[in-house]
XYZ file of C-alpha atoms in Angstrom:
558
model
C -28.970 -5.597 -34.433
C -27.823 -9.212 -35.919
C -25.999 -10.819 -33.692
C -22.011 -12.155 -34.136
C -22.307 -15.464 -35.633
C -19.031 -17.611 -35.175
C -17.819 -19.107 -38.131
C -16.175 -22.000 -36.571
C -14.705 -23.739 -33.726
C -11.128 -24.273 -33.570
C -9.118 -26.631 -30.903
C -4.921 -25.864 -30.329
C -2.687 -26.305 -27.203
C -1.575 -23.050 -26.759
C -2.898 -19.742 -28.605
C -0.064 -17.074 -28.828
C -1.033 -13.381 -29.740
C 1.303 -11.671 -31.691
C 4.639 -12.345 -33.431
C 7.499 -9.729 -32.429
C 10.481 -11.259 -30.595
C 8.471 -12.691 -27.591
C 5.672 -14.130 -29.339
C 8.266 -16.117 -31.713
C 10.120 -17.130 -29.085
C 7.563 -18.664 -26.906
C 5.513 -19.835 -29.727
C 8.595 -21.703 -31.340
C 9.757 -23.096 -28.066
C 5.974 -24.575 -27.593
C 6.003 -26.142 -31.078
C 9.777 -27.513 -30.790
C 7.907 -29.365 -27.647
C 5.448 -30.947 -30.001
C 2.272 -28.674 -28.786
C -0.275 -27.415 -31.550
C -0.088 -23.443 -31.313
C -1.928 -21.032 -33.293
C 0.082 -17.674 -33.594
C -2.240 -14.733 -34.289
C -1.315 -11.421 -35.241
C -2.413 -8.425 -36.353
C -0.312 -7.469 -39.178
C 1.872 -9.438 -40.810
C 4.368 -11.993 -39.283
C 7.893 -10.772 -37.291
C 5.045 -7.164 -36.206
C 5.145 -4.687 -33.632
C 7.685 -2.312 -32.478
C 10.332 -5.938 -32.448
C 10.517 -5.256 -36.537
C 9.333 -1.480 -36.579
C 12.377 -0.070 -39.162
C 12.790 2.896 -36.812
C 16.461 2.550 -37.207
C 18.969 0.517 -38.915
C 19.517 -1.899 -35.606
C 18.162 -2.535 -32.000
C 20.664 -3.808 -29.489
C 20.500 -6.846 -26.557
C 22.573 -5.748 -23.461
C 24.305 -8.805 -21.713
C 26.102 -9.673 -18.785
C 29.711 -9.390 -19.423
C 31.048 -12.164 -17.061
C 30.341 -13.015 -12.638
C 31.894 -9.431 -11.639
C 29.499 -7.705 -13.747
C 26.226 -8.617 -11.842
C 26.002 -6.910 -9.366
C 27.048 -3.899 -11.108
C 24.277 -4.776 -14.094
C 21.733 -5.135 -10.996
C 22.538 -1.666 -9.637
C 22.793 -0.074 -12.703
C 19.157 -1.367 -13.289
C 18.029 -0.187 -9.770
C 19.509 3.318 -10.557
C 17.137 3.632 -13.576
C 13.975 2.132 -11.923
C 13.975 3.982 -9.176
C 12.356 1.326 -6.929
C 9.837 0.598 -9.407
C 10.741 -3.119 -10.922
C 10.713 -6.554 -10.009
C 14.254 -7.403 -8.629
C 13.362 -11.236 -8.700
C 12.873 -10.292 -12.713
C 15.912 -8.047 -12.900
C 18.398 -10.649 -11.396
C 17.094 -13.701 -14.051
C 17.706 -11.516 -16.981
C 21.300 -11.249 -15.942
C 21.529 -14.804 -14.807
C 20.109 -15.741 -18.424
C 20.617 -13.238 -20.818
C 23.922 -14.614 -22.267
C 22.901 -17.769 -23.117
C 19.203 -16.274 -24.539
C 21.667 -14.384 -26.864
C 22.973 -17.644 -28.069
C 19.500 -18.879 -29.404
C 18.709 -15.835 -31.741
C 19.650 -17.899 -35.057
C 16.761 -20.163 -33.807
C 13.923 -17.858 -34.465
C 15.675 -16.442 -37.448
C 18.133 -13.565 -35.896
C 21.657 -13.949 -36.658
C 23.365 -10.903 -34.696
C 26.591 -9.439 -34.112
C 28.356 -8.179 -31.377
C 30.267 -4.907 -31.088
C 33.660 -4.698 -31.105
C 33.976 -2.500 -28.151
C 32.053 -2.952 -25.174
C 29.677 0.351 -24.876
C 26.754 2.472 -22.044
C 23.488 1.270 -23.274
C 20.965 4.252 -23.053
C 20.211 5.201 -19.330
C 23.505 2.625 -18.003
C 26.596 4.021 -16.024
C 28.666 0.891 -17.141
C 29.583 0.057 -20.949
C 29.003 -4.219 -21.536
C 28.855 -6.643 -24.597
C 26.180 -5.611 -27.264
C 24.522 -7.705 -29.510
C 22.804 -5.367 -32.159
C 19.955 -6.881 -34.737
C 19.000 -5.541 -38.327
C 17.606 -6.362 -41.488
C 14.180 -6.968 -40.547
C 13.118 -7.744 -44.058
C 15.715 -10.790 -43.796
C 14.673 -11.857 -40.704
C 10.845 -12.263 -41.648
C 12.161 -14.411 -44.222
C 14.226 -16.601 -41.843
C 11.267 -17.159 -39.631
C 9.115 -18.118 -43.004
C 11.415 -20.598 -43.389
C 11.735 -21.673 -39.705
C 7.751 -22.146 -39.342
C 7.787 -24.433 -42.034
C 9.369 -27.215 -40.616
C 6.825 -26.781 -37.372
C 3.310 -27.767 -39.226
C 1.864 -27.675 -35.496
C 2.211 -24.167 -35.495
C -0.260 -22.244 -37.194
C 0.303 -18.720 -38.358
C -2.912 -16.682 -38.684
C -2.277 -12.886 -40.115
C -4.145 -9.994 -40.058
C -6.129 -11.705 -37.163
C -6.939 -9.893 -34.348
C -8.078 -11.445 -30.903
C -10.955 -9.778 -29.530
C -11.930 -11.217 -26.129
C -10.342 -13.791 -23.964
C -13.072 -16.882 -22.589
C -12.544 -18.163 -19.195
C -14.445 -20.456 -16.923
C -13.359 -21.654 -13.312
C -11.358 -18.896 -13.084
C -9.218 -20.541 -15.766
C -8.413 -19.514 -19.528
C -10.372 -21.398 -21.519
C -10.120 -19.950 -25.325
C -10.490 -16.503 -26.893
C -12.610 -14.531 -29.428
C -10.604 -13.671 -32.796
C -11.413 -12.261 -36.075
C -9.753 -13.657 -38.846
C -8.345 -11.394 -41.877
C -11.717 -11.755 -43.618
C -13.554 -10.153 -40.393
C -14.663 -13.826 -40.001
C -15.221 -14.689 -35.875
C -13.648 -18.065 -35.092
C -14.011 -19.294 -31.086
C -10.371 -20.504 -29.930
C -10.549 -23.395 -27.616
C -7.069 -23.227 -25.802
C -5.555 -25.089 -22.576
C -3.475 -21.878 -22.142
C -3.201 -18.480 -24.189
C 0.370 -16.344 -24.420
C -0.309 -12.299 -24.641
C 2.702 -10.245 -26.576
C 0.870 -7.541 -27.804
C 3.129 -5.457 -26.959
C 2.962 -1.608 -25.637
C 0.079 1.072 -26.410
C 2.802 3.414 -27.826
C -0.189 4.155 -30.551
C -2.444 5.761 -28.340
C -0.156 8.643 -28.847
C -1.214 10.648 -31.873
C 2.801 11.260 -32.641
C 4.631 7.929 -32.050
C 7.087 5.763 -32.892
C 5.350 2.618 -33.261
C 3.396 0.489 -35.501
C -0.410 1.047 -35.585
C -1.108 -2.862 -34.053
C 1.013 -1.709 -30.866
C -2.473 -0.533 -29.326
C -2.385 -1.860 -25.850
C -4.781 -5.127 -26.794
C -3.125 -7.144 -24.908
C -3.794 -4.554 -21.662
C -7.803 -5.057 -22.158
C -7.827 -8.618 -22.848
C -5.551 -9.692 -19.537
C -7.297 -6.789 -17.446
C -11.390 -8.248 -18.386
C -9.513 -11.900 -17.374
C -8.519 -11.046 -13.896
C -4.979 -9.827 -14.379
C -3.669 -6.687 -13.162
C -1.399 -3.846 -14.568
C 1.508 -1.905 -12.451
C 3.607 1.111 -13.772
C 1.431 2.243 -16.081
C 1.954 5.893 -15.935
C 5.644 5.422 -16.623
C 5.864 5.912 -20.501
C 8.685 6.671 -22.290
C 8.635 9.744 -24.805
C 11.462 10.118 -27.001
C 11.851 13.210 -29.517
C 11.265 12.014 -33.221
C 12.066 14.008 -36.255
C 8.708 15.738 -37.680
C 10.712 17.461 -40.844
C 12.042 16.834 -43.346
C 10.867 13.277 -42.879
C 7.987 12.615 -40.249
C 8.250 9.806 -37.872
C 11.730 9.335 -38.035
C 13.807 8.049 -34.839
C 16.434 10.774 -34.095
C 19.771 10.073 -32.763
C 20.122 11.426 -29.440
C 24.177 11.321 -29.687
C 24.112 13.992 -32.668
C 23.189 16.759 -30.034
C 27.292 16.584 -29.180
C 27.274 18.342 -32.519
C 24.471 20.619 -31.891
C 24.888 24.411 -31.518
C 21.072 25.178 -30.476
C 17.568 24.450 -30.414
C 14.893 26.787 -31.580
C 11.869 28.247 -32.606
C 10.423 29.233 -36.415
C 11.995 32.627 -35.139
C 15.513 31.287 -34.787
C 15.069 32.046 -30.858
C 16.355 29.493 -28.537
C 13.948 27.467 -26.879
C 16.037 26.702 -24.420
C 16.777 29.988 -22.830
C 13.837 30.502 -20.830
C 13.745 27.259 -18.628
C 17.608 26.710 -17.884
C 17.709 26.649 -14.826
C 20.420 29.058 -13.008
C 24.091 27.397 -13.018
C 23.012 24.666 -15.677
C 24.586 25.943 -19.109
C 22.915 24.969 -22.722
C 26.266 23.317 -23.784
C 25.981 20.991 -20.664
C 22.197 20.645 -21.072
C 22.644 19.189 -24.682
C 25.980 17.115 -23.609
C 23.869 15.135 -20.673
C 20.698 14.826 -23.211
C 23.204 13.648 -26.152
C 23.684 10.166 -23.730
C 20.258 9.366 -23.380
C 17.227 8.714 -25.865
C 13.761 9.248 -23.868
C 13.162 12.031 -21.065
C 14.210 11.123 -17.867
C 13.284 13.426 -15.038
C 16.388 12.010 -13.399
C 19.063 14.301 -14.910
C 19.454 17.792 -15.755
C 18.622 17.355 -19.559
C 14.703 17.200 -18.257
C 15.111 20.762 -19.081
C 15.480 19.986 -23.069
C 12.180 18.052 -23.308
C 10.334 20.372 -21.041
C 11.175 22.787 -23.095
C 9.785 21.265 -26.273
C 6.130 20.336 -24.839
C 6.128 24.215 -22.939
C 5.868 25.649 -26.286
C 3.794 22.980 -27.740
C 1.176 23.350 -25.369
C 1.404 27.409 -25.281
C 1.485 27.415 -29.458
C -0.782 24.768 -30.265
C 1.476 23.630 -32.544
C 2.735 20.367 -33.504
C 5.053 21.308 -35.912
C 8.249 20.779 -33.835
C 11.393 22.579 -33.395
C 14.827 23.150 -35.023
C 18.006 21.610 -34.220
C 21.271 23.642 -35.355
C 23.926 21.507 -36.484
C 27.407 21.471 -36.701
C 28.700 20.262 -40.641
C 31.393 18.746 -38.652
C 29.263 15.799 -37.336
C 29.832 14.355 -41.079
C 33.303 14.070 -40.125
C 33.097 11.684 -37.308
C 33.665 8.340 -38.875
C 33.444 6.057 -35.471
C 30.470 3.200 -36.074
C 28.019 4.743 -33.995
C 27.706 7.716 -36.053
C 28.182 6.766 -39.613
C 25.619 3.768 -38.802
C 23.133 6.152 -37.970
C 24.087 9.313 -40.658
C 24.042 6.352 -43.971
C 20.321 5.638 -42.737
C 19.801 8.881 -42.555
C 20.988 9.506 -46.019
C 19.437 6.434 -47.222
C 16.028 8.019 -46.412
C 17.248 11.475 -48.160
C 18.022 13.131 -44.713
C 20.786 15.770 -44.017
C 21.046 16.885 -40.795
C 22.844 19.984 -41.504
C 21.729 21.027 -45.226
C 18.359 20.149 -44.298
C 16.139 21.394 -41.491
C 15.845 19.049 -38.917
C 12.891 19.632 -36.607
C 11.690 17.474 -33.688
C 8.846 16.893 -31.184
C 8.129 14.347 -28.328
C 6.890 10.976 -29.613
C 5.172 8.553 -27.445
C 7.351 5.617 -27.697
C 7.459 2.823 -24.890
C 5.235 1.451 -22.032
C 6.941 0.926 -19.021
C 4.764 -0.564 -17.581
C 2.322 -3.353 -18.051
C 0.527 -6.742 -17.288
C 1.641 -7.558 -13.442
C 3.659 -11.251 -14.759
C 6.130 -13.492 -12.405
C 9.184 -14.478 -13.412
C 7.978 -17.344 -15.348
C 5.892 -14.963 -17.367
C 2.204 -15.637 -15.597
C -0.393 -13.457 -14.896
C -2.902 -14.266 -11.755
C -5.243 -15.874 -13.982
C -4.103 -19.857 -14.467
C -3.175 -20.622 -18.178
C -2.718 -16.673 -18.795
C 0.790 -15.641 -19.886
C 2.267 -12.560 -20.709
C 5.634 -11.346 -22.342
C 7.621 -8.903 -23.846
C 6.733 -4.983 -23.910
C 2.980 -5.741 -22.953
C 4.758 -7.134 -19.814
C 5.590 -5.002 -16.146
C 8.204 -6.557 -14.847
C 12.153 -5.560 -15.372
C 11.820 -2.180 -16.210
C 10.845 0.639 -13.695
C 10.684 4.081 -13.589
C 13.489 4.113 -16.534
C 13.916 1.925 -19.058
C 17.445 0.617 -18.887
C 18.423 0.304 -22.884
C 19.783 -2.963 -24.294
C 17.084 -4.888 -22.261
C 13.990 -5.137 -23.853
C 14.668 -7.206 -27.144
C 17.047 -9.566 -24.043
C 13.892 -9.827 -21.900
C 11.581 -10.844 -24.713
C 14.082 -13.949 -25.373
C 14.867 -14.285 -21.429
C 10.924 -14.401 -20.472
C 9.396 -15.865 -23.530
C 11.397 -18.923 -22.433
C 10.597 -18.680 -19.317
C 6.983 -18.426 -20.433
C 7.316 -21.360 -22.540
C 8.725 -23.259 -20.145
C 5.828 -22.730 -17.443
C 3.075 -22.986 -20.228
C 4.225 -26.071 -21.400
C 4.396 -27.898 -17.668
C 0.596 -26.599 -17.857
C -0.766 -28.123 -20.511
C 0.540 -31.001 -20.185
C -0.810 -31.290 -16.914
C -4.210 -29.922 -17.681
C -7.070 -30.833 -20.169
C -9.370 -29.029 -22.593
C -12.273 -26.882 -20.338
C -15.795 -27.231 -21.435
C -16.953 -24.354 -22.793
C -20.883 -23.789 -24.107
C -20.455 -21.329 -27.469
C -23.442 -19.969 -26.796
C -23.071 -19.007 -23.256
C -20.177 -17.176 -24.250
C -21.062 -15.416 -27.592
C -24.036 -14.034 -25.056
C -20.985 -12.951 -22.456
C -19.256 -11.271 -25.755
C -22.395 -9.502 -26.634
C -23.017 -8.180 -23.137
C -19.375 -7.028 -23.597
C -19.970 -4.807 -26.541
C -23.061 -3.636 -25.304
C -21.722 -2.274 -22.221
C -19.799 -0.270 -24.290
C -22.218 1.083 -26.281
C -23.943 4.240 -25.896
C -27.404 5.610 -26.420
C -25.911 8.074 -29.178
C -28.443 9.873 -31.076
C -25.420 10.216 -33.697
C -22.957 7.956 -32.680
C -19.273 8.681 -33.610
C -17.581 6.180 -35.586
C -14.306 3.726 -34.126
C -12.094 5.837 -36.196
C -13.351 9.274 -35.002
C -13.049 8.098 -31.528
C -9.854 6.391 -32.034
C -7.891 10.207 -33.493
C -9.456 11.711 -30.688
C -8.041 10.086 -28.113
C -4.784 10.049 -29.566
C -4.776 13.622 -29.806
C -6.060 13.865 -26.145
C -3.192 11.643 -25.069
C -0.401 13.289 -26.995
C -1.270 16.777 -25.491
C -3.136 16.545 -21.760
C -0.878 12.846 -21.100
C 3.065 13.482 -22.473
C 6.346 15.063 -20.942
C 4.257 17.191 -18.987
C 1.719 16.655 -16.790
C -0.713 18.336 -13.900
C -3.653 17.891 -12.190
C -5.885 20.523 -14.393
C -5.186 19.010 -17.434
C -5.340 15.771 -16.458
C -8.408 15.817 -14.802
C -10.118 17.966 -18.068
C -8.740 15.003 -20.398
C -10.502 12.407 -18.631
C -13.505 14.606 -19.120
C -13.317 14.730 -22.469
C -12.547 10.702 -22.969
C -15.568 10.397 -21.184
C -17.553 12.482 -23.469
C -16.134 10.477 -26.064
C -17.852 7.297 -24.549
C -20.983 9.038 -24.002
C -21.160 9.758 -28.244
C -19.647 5.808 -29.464
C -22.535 3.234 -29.933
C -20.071 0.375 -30.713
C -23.027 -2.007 -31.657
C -23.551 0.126 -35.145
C -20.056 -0.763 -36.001
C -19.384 -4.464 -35.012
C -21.179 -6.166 -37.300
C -19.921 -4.333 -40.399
C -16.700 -5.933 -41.851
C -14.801 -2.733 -42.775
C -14.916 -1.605 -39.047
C -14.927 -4.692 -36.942
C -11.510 -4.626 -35.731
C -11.798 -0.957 -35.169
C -14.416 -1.219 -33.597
C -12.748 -2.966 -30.672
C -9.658 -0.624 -30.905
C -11.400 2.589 -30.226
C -13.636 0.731 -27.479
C -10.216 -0.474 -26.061
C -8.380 2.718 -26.164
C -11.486 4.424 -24.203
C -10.864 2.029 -21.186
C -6.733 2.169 -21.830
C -6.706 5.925 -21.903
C -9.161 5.991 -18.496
C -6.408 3.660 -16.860
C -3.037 6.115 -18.195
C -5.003 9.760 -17.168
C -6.055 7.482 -13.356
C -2.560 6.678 -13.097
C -0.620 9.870 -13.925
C -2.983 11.675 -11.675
C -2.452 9.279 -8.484
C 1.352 9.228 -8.590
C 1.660 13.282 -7.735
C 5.594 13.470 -7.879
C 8.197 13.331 -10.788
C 10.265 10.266 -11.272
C 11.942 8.418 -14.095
C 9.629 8.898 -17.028
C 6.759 10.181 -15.287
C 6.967 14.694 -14.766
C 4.464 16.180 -13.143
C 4.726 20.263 -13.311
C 2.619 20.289 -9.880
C 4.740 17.907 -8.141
C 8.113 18.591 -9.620
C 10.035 16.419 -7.074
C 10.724 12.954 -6.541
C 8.578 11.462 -3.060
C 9.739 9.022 -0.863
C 6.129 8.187 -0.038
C 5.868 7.149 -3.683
C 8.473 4.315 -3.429
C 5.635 1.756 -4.168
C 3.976 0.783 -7.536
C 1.051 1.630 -8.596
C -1.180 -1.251 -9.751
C -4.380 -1.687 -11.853
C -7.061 -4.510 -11.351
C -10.836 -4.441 -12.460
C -13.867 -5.300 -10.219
C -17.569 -5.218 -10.799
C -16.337 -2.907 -13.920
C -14.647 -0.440 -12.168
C -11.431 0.140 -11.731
C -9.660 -0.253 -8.683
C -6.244 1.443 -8.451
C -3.917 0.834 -5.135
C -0.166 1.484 -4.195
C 1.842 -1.431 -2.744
């Protein structure tokens, strides 16, 4: 087998990886400071679930004046459930308002609501800024990059491998849109990847959000924490697929059922808990929550999924009066609907669980840094503020909060530290010993993308709402299989499957870490059920964290 050849060597300050909220931000603030920073991504520019069209707006959550921090922190404590960073959590509301006043500067002009409102998962209504018009947006940032000829934008690039030498980052591994390998020599490298929502066979992400950025700060000596806390959140399947459904139209709904017209619902209610109440608490929140009665609704979904075998979803009864509701929240949502030829009440609206956030992530500071010195991380790929829960209205603030932060830190660090030597050919031979660790002796080897559906479909069924010790333990026998049968050496040389090549080897090793995780934590809390341990555990009020040693992975509470 030929060996990678790199094309070239290529010198910046400061190589950021991706371009959704955090990545601009961080990469903008580094070039306003006069530092040379390539910005790679893997799509096109303004990617990953930041500029997903899921919806026709995201919101920012802020601090509505001194009174309201302490009630912001609790209300962030009730959703984690001990699991986040309070340092972390007590920033973002120290910062948040003024982060909101520096959209316009990577290309965001938002606007606030006119009545303060409960962000998904809060028990207090604040000021929201909501964001749309993504299409607009990528055009402002065009426009923005051009006056910043230090920054260089490379699309359709994807970063492979990070380099480090005295236990510093020293560079990275990418391949360029024409599956050409460049070496990046870099004083310090920013991850925001983003989540691994795409793992998920059903989910409501973009294909790049693929848990990269996990790998690459995990093989540098980072660790991960929270990783088994994923949020699922039910998506429409018909008459549209992949659609985000609005959780607020279940005030209108009269019932949930199968292709029989039976309600779904019936059989786990528990006793004193009535469907109208079940749908009422589940109408105020978007993903599962073990935390409130409403578990019952999503439980409900993935029992039948897993006892049909079917992925075809279930039906939501509506009531034609929802079209009569003219307040913001609901005609915002029902003229998006219509704009994509969707009725909720003429048509039939059926929905499933769709793997949509990680919770967790890269184990950061506040300042955004990993243990590994010039390493950041930011945004969704980041553990941090969130917990358990995810408290809405935070995670577009926290990618504008942290990527400053980030910048801030990263910038103090290159200027204080020079370019490390690094011999290319030392390190092409580490990067080959890397891919051939992960390839097997396959007679008949399967390819990335065979490897790649499998695992999704493992995921989405042994690793969702529901969870237990059987089926955990029988889906990390089958990812193993899976790595038994890849031979990632026939693939990495040819062009068309470069890229995936690394994907399917990465989601191997990411869906390893999610099955370890789920299975250690034996309770239920926040986003994370277990069937076999139904009950939140004191004994679990620690978080769970990831690190790798001599290729193994080593997974402690603390």
């Amino acid at each position: 087998m030929e060996p990678l050849q790199i094309k070239e060597v290529i010198s910046t300050d400061v190589l950021v990886v991706g371009s959704g909220l955090a990545g601009l931000k961080s990469g903008i603030e580094l070039a306003k400071a006069g530092k040379t920073v390539i910005m790679s991504t893997k799509t096109q520019l303004c990617s990953g679930s930041s500029f997903f069209p899921l919806k026709a707006s995201l919101g920012t959550q802020i601090t509505k004046d001194d009174a309201d921090k302490e009630v912001f922190l609790q209300d962030i404590e009730d959703v984690s459930h001990h699991m986040h960073d309070r340092e972390m959590a007590k920033i973002y509301i120290e910062e948040i308002r003024d982060r909101v006043e520096e959209y316009e500067e990577i290309g965001i002009n938002p606007y606030k609501l006119s009545e303060d409102r409960k962000a998904c998962f809060a028990n207090h209504a604040r000021t929201i800024y909501m964001l749309r018009d993504w299409n607009k947006i990528r055009e402002n940032v065009r426009d923005i990059l051009v006056e910043y000829p230090n920054l260089s934008l490379w699309e359709r690039s994807a970063v492979i491998s990070l380099i480090k030498k005295d236990e510093k980052v020293a560079g990275a591994f990418l391949l360029d849109k024409n599956n050409d390998l460049f070496m990046i020599k870099s004083k310090a490298v920013v991850l925001a990847t983003g989540g691994f929502g795409n793992i998920y066979k059903h989910n409501l992400n973009p294909h790049d959000v693929d848990g990269s950025g996990h790998i690459l700060a995990l093989e540098a000596g980072a660790s991960l924490v929270n990783m088994e806390f994923i949020q699922f959140i039910p998506g429409i399947t018909t008459p549209k697929y992949k659609t985000l459904w609005g959780e607020h139209t279940l005030n209108y709904c009269q019932d949930f059922v199968d292709e029989e017209g039976n309600s779904i619902l019936d059989g786990v209610l528990p006793e004193g808990l009535s469907k109208k109440e079940c749908l009422k608490i589940r109408s105020t929140h978007g993903p599962f929550t073990n935390s409130l009665p409403s578990k019952y609704f999503d439980i409900a979904m993935m029992k039948e999924i897993i006892r049909t075998k079917s992925e075809a979803g279930f039906e939501l009864i509506y009531d034609p009066s929802i079209y009569e509701n003219e307040g913001d929240f609901y005609t915002i949502y029902l003229d998006w609907l219509k704009e994509r030829g969707i009725n909720l009440v003429t048509d039939r609206i059926k929905i499933a669980p769709f793997g949509h956030a990680s919770n967790g992530g890269v184990k950061i500071d506040s300042y955004g840094r990993t243990a590994v010195q010039g390493l950041y991380a930011i945004g969704e790929l980041a553990g941090g503020i969130e917990g358990a829960n995810r408290l809405g209205g935070n995670s577009t603030g926290s990618c504008m909060v942290f990527g400053k932060r980030a910048a801030q830190s990263c910038l103090e660090y290159v200027n204080s530290h020079n370019f490390i030597d690094i011999n290319v050919e030392d390190e092409i031979s580490q990067l080959h010993q890397v891919i051939q660790k992960a390839s097997a002796k396959a007679e008949h080897s399967l390819t990335p993308n065979e490897v790649i559906e499998a695992i999704q479909e493992i995921m989405w069924f042994y690793g969702n709402v529901i969870r237990d010790e059987k089926n955990l333990q029988a889906a990390m026998g089958k990812i193993e299989e899976l790595k038994s049968k890849y031979d990632m050496w026939s693939f990495v040389n040819n062009g068309s499957e470069q890229k995936s090549a690394f994907k399917a080897r990465n989601f191997i090793i990411l869906s390893s870490i999610l099955l370890q995780a789920m299975l250690e934590r034996k309770e239920s809390r926040g986003a994370h059920y277990r069937e076999d341990f139904p009950t939140e555990n004191e004994d679990y009020n620690k978080r769970l964290f990831v690190s790798l040693k001599d290729d193994n992975f080593q997974l402690a509470f603390q």
